[in-house]
JSON list of C-alpha atoms in Angstrom, two decimals:
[
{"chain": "A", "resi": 1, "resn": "UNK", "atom": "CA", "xyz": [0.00, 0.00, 0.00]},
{"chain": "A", "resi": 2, "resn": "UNK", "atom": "CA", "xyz": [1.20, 3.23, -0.75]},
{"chain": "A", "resi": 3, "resn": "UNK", "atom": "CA", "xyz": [-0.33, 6.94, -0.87]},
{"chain": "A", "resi": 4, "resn": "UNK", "atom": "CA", "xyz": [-2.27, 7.78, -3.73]},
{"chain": "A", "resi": 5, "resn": "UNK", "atom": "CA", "xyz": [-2.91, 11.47, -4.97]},
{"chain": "A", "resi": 6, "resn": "UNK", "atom": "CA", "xyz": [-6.40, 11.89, -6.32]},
{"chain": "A", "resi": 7, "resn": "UNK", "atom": "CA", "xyz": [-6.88, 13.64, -9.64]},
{"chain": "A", "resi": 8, "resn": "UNK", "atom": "CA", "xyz": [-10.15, 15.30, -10.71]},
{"chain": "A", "resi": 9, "resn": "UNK", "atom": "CA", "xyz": [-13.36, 13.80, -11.02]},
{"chain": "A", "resi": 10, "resn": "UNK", "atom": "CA", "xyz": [-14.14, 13.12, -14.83]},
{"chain": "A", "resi": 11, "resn": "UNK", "atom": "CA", "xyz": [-16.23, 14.91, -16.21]},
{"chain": "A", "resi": 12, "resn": "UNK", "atom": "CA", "xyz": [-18.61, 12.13, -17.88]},
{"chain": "A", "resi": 13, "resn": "UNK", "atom": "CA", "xyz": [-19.55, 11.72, -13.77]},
{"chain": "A", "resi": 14, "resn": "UNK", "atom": "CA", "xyz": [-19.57, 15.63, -12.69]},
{"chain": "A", "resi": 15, "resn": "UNK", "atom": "CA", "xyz": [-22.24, 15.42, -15.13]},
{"chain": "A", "resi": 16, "resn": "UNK", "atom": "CA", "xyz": [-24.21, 12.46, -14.45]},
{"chain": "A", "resi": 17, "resn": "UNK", "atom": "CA", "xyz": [-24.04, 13.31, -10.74]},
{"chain": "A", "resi": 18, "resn": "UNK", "atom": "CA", "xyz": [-26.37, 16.74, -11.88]},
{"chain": "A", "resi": 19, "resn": "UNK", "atom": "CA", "xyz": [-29.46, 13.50, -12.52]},
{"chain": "A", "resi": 20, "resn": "UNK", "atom": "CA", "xyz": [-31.35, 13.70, -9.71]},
{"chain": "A", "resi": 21, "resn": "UNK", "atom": "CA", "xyz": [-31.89, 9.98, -9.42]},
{"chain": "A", "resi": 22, "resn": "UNK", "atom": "CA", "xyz": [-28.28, 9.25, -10.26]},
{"chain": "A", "resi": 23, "resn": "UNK", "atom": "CA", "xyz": [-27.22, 6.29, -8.35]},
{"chain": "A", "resi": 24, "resn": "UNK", "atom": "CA", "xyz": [-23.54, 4.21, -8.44]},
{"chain": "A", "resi": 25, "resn": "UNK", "atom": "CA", "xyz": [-26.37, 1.39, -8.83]},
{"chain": "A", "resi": 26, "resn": "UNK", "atom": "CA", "xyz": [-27.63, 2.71, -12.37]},
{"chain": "A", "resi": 27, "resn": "UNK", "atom": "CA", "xyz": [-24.29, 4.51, -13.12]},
{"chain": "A", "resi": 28, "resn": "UNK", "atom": "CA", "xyz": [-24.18, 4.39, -17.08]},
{"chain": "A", "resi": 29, "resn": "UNK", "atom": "CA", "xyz": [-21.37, 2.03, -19.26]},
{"chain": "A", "resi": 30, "resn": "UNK", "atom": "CA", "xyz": [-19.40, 4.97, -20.57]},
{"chain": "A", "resi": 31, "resn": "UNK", "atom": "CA", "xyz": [-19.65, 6.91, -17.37]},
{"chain": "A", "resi": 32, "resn": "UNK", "atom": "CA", "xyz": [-17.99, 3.96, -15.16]},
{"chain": "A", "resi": 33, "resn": "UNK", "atom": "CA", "xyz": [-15.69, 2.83, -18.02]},
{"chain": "A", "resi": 34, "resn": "UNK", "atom": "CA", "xyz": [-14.34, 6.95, -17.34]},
{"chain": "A", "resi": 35, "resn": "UNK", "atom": "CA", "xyz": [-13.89, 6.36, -13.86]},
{"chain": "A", "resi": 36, "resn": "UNK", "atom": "CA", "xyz": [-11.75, 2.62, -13.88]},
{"chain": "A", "resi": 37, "resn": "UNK", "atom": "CA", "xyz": [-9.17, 4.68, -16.23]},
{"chain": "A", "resi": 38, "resn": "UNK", "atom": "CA", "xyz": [-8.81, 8.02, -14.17]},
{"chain": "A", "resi": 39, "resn": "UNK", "atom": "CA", "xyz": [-8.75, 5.36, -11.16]},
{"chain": "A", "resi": 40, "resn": "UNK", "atom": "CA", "xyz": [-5.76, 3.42, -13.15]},
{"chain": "A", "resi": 41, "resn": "UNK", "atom": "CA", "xyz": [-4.05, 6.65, -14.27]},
{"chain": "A", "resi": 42, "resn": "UNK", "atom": "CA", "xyz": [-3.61, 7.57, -10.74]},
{"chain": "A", "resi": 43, "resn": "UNK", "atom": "CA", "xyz": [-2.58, 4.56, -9.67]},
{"chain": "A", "resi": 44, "resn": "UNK", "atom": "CA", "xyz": [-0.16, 3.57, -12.03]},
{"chain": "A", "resi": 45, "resn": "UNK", "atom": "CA", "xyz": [-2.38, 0.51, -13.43]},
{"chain": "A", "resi": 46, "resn": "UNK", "atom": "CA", "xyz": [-1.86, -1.43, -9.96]},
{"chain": "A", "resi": 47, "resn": "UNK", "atom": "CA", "xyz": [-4.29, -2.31, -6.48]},
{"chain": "A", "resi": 48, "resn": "UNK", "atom": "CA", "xyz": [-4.63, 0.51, -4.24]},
{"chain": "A", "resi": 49, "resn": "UNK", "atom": "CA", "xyz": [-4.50, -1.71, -0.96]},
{"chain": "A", "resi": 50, "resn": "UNK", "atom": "CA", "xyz": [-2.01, -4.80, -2.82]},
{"chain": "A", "resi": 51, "resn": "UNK", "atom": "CA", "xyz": [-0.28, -3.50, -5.22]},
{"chain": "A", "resi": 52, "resn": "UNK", "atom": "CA", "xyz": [-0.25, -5.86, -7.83]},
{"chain": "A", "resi": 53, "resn": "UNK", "atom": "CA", "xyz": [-0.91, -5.16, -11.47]},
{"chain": "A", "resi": 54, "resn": "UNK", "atom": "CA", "xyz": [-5.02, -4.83, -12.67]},
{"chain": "A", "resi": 55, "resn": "UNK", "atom": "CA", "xyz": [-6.17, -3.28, -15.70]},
{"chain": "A", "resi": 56, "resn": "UNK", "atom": "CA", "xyz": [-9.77, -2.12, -17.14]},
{"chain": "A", "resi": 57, "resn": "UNK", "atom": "CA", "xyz": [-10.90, -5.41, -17.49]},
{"chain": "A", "resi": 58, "resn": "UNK", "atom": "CA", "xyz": [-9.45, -6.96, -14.45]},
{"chain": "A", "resi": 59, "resn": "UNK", "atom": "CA", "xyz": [-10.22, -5.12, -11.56]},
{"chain": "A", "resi": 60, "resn": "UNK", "atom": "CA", "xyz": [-13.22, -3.86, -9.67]},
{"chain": "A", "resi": 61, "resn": "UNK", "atom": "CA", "xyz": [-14.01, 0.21, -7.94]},
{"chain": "A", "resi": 62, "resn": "UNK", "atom": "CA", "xyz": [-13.52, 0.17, -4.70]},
{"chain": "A", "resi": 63, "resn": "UNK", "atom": "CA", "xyz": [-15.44, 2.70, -2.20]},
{"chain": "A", "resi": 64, "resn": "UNK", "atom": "CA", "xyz": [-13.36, 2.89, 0.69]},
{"chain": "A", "resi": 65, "resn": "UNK", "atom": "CA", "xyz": [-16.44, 3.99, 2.95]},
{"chain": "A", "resi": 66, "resn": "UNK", "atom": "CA", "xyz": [-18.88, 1.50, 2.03]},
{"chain": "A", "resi": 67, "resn": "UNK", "atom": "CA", "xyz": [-22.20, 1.99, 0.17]},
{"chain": "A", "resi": 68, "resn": "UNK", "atom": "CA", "xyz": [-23.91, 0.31, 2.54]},
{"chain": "A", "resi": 69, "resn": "UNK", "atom": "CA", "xyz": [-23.48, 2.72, 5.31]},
{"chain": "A", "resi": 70, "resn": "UNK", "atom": "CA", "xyz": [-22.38, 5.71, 3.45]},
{"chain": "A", "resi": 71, "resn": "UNK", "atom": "CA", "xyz": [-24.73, 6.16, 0.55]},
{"chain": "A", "resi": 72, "resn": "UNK", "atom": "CA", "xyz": [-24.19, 9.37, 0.28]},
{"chain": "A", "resi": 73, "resn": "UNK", "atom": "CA", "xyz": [-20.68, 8.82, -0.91]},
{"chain": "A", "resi": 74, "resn": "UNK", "atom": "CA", "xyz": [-20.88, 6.51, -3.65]},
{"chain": "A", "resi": 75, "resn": "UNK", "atom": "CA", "xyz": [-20.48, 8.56, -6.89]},
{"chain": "A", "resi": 76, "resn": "UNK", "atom": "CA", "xyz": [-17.80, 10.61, -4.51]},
{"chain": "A", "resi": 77, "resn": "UNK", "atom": "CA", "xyz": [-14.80, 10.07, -6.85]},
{"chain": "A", "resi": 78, "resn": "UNK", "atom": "CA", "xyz": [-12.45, 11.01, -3.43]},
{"chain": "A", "resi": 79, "resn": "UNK", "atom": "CA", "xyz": [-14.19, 7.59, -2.02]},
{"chain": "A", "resi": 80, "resn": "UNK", "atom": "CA", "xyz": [-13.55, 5.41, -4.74]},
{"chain": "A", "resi": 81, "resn": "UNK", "atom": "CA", "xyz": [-10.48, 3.50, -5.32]},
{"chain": "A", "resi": 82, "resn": "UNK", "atom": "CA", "xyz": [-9.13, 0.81, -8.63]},
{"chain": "A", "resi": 83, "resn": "UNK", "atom": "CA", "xyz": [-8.68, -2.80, -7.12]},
{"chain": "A", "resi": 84, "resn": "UNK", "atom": "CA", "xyz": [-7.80, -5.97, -7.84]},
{"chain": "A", "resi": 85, "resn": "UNK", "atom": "CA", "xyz": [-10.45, -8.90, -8.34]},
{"chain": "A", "resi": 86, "resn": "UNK", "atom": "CA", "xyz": [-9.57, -10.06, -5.13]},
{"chain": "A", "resi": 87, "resn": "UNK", "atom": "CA", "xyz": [-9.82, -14.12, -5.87]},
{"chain": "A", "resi": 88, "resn": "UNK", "atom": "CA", "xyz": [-13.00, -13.05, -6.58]},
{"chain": "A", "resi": 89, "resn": "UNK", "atom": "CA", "xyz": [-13.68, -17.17, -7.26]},
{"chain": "A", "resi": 90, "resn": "UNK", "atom": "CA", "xyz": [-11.91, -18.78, -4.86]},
{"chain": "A", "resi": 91, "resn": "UNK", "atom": "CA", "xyz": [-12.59, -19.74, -1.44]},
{"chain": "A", "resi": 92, "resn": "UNK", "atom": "CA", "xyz": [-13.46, -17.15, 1.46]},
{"chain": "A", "resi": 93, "resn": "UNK", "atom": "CA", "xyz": [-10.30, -17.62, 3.40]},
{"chain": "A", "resi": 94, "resn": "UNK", "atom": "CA", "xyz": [-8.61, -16.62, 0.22]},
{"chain": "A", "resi": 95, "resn": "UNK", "atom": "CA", "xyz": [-9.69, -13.30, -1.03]},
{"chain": "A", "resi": 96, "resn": "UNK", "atom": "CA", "xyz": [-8.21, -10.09, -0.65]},
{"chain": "A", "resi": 97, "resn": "UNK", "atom": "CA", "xyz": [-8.51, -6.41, -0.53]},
{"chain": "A", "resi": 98, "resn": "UNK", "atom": "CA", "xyz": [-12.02, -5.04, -1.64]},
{"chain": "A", "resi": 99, "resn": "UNK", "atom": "CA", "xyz": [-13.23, -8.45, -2.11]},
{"chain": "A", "resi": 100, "resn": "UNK", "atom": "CA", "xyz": [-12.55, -9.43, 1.44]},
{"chain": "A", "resi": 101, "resn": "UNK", "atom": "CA", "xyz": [-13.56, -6.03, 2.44]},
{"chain": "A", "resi": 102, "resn": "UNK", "atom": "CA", "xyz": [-17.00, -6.03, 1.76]},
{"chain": "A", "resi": 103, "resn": "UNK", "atom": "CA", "xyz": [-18.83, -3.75, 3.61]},
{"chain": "A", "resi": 104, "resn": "UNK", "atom": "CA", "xyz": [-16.43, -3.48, 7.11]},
{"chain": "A", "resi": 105, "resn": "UNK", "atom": "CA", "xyz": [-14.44, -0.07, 7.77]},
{"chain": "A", "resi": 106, "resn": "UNK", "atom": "CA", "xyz": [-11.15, 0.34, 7.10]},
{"chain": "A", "resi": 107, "resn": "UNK", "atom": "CA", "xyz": [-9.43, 3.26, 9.52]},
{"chain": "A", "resi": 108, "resn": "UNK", "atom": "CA", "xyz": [-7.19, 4.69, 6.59]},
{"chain": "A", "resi": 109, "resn": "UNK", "atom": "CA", "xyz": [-7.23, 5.10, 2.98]},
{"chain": "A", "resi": 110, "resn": "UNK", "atom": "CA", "xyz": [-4.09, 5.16, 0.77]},
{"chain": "A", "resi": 111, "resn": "UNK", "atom": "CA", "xyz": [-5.83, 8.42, -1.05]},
{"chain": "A", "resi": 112, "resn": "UNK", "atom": "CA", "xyz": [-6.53, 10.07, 1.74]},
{"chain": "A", "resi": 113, "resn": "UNK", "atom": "CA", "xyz": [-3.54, 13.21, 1.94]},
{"chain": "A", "resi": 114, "resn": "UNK", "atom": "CA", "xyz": [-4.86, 13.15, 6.16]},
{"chain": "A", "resi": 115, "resn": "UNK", "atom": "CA", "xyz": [-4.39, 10.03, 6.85]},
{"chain": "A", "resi": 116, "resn": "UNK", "atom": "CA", "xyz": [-0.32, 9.79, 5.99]},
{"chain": "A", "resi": 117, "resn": "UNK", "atom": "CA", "xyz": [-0.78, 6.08, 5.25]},
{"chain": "A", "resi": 118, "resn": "UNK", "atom": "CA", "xyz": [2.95, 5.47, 3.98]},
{"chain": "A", "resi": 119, "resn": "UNK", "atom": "CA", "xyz": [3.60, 6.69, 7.99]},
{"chain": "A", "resi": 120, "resn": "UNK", "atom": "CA", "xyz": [1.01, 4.20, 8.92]},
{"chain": "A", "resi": 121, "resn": "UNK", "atom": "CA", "xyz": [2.13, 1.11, 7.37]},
{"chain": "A", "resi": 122, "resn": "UNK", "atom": "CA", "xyz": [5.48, -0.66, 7.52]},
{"chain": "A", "resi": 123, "resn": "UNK", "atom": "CA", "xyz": [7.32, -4.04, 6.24]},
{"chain": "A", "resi": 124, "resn": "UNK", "atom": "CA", "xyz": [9.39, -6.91, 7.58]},
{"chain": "A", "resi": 125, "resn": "UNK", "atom": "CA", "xyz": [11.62, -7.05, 4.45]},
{"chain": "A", "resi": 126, "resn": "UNK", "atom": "CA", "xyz": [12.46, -11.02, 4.90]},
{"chain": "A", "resi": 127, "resn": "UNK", "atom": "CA", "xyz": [9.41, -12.62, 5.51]},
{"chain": "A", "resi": 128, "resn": "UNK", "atom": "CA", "xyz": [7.05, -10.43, 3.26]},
{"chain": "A", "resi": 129, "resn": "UNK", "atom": "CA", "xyz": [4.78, -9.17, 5.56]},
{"chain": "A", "resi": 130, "resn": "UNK", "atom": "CA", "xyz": [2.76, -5.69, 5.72]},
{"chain": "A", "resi": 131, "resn": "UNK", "atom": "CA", "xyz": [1.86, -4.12, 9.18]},
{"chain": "A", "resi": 132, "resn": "UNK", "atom": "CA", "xyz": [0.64, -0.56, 10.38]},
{"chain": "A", "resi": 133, "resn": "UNK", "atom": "CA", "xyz": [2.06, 0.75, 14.33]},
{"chain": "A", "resi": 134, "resn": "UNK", "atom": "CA", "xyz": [-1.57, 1.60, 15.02]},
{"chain": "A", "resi": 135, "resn": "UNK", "atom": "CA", "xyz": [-2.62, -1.73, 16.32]},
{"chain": "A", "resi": 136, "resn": "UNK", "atom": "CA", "xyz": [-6.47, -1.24, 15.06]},
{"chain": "A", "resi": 137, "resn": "UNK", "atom": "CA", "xyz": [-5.56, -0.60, 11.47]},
{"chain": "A", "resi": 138, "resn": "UNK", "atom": "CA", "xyz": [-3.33, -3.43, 11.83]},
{"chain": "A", "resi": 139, "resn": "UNK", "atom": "CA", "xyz": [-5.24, -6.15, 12.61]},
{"chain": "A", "resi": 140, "resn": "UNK", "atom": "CA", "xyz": [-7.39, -4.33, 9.75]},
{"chain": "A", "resi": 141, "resn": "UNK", "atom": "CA", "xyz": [-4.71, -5.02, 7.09]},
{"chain": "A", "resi": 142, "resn": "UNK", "atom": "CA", "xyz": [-4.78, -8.83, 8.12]},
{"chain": "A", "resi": 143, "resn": "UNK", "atom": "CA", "xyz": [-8.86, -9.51, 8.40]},
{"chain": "A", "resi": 144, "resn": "UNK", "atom": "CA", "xyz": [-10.13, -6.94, 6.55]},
{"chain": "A", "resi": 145, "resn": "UNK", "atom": "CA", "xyz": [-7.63, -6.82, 3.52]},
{"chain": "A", "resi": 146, "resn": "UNK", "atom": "CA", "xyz": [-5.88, -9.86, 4.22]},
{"chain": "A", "resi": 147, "resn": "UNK", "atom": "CA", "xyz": [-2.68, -8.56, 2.62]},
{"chain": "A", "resi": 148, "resn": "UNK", "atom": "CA", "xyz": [-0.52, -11.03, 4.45]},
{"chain": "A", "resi": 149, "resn": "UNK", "atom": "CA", "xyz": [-2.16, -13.75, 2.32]},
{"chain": "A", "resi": 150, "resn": "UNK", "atom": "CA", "xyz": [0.47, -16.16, 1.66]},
{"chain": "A", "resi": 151, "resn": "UNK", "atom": "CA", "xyz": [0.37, -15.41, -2.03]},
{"chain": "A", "resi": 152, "resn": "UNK", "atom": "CA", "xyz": [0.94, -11.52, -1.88]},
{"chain": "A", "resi": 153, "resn": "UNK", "atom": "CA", "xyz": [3.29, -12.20, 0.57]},
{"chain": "A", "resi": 154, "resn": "UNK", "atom": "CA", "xyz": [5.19, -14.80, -1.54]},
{"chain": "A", "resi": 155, "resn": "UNK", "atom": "CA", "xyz": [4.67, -12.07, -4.50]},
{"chain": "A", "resi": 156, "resn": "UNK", "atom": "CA", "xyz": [6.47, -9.43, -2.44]},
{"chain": "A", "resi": 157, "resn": "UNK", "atom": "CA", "xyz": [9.30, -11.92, -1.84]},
{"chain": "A", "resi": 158, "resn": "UNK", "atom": "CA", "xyz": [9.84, -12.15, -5.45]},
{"chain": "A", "resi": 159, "resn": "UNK", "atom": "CA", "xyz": [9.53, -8.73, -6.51]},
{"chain": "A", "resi": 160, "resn": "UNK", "atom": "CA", "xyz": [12.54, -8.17, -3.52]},
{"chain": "A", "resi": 161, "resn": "UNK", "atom": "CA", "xyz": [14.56, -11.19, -4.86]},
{"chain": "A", "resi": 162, "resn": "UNK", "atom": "CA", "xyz": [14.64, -9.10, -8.25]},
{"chain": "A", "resi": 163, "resn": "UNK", "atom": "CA", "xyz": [15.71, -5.94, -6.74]},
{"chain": "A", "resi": 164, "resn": "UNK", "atom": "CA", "xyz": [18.68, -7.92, -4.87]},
{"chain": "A", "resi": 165, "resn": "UNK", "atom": "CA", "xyz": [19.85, -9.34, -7.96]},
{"chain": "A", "resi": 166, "resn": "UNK", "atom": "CA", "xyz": [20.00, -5.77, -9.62]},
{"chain": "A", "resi": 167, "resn": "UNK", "atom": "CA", "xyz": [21.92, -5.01, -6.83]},
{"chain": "A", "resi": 168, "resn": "UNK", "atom": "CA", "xyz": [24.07, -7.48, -6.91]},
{"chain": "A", "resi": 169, "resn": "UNK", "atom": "CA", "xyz": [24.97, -6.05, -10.92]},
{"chain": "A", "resi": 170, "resn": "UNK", "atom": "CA", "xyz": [25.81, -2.42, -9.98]},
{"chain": "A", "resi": 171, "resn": "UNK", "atom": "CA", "xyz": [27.92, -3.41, -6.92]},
{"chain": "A", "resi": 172, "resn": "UNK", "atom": "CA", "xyz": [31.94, -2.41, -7.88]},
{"chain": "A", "resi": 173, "resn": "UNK", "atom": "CA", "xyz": [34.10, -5.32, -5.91]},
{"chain": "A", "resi": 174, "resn": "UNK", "atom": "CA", "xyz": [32.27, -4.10, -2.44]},
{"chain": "A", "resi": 175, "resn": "UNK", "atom": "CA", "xyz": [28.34, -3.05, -1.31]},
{"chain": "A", "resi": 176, "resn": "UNK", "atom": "CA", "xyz": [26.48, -0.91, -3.80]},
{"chain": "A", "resi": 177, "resn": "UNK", "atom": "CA", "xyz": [26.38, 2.56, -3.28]},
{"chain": "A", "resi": 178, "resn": "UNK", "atom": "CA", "xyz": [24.62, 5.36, -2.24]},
{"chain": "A", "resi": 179, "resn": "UNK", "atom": "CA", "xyz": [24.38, 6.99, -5.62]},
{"chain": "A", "resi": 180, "resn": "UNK", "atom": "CA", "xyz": [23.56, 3.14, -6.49]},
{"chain": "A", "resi": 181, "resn": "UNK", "atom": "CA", "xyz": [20.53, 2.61, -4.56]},
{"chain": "A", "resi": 182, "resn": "UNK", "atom": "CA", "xyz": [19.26, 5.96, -4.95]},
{"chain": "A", "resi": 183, "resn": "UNK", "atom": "CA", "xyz": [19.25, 5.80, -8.65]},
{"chain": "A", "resi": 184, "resn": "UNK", "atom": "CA", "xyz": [17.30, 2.00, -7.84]},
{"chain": "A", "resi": 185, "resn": "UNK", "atom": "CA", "xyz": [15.04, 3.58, -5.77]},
{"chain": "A", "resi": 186, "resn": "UNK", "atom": "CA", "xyz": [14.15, 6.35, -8.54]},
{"chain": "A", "resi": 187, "resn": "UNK", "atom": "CA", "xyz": [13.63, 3.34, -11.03]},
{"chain": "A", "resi": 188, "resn": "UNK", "atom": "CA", "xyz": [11.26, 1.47, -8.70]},
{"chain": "A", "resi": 189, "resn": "UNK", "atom": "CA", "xyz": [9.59, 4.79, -8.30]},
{"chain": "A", "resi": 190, "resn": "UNK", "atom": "CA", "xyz": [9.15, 6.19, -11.61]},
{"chain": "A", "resi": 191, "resn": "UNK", "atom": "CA", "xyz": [6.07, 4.88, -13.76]},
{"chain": "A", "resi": 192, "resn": "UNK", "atom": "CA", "xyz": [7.32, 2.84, -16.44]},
{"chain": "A", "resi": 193, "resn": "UNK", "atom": "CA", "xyz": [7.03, 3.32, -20.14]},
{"chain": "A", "resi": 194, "resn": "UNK", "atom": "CA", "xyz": [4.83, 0.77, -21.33]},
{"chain": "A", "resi": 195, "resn": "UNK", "atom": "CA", "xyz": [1.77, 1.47, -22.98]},
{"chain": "A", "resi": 196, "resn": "UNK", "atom": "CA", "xyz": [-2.08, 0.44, -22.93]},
{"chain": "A", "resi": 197, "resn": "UNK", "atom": "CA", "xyz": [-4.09, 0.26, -25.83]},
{"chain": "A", "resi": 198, "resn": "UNK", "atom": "CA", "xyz": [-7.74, 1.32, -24.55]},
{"chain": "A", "resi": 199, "resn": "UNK", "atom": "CA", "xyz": [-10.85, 1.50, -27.78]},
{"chain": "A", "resi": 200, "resn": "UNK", "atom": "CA", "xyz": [-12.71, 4.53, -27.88]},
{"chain": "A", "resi": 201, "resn": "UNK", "atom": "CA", "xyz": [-16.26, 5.46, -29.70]},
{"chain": "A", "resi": 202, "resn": "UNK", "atom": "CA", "xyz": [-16.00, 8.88, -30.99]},
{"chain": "A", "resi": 203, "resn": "UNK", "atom": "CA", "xyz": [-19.00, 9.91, -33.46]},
{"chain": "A", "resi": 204, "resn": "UNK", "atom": "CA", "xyz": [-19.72, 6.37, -34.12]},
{"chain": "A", "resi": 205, "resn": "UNK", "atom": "CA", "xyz": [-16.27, 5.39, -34.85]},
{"chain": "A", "resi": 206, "resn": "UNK", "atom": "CA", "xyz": [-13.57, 3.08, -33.13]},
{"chain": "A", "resi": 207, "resn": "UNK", "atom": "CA", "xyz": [-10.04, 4.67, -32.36]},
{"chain": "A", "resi": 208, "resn": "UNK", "atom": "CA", "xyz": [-7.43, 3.02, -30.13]},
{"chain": "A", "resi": 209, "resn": "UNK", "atom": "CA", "xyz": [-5.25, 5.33, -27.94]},
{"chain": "A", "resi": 210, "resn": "UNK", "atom": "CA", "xyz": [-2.08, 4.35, -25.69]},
{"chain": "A", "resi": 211, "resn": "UNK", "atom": "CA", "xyz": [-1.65, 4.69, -22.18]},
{"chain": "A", "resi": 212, "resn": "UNK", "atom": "CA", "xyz": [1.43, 5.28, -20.40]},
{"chain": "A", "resi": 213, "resn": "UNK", "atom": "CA", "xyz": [2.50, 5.08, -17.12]},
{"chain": "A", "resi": 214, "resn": "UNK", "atom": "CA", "xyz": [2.67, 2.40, -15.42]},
{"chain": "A", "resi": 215, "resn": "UNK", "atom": "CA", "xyz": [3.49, 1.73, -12.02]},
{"chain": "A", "resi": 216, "resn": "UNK", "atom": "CA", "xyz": [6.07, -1.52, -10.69]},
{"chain": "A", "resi": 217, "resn": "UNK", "atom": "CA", "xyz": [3.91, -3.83, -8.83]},
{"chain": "A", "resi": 218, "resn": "UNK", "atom": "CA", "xyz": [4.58, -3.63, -5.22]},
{"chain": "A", "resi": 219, "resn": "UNK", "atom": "CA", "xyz": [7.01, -0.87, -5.39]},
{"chain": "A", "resi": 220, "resn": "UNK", "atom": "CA", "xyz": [5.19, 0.59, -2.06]},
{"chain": "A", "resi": 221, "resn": "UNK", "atom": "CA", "xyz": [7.25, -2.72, -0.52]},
{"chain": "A", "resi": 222, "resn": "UNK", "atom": "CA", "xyz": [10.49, -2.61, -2.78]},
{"chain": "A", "resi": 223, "resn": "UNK", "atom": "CA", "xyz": [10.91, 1.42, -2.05]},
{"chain": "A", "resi": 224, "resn": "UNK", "atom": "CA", "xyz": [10.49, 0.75, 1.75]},
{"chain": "A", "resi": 225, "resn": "UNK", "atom": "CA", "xyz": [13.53, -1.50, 1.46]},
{"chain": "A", "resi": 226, "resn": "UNK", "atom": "CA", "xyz": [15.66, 0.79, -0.81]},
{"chain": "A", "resi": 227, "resn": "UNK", "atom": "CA", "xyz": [14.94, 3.51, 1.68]},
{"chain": "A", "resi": 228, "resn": "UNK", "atom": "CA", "xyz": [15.73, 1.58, 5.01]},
{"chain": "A", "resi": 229, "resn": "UNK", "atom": "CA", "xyz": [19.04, 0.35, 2.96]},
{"chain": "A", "resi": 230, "resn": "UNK", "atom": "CA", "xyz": [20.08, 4.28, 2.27]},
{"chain": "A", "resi": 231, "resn": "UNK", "atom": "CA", "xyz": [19.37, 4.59, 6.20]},
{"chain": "A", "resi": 232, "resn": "UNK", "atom": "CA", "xyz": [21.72, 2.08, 7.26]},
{"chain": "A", "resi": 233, "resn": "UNK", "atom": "CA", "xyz": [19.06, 0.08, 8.67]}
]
């Protein structure tokens, strides 16, 4: 999990919102398909609460304060995050982040400026595991979330195994350097080049435009451990 800056509403939705019986319910094909990419964009194309990749047609909108008890917030774009499917078809005890979610409360949200959640969350670097110092929100992570699902956490592992090995190239007959991990920790950082097609409907016709910028899965994990390394810790 990482912190997520919120961009503006699209506009499709400012203007739906103006129905008076709009509903997230009866919210219209074009007007959601507007939302999942402005939710991608700002998310570099990965799961706000797991990090791993999802695109347009794998993934679901995520309303951090649930419908059910906050109805007034569901077309709130500030409320709504892009998630994974969650194991969406596999058993209970194995899904993950919205899906396992549901309807419970979560005390933070990654897109929430306020709530400071990369000073809320932390790592163990060798087993894989995500954790928070406030004790509610982390029990949250685990029951509500279930990020520590042996999968993600496995994932996470792999992703760091990768970053080791890059280390292991720059490193000049001793430890990699400052300048070394810094410039490793911009990499994991930046949004990579790589481009989605997405098919629009303009006047009755099909174009395809690409999108760029995509984020690394899991880099909310990988820069934690380029950052403690730079510490000395």
């Amino acid at each position: 999990m990482y912190s997520i800056v919120k961009s503006i509403q699209p506009n499709s939705l400012v203007t739906y919102k103006n129905d008076p019986n709009a509903s997230y319910e009866n919210l219209p094909k074009n007007v959601k398909l507007d939302i999942k990419w402005s939710l991608l964009t700002e998310q570099g194309f990965v799961c706000a609460y797991c990090m791993t990749p999802i695109d347009e047609n794998k993934m679901r909108i995520e309303h951090w304060a649930c419908q059910k008890e906050h109805e007034d917030k569901e077309l709130d774009y500030s409320n709504m995050l892009a998630c994974c499917t969650g194991n969406e078809n596999q058993r209970d005890e194995e899904y993950i982040c919205d899906k396992m979610k549901g309807n419970k409360s979560l005390r933070y949200s990654p897109a929430c400026y306020g709530h400071r959640i990369n000073e809320r969350i932390y790592y163990e670097h060798g087993n894989g595991t995500i954790h928070s110092s406030v004790a509610e929100f982390d029990e949250q992570l685990r029951s509500v979330l279930n990020l520590n699902y042996h999968r993600l956490v496995s994932n996470r592992k792999a992703a760091l195994r990768a970053i080791h090995a890059r280390l292991e190239t720059v490193k000049k007959g001793g430890n990699a350097t400052k300048n070394d991990i810094e410039g490793l920790l911009r990499d994991v950082c930046s949004r990579r080049a790589t481009k989605v097609k997405r098919k629009v409907d303009v006047l009755g016709q099909n174009f395809t435009i690409e999108w760029p910028e995509k984020h690394k899965p899991f880099y909310g994990f990988l820069s934690d451990y380029l950052q403690h390394k730079l510490q000395g810790k």
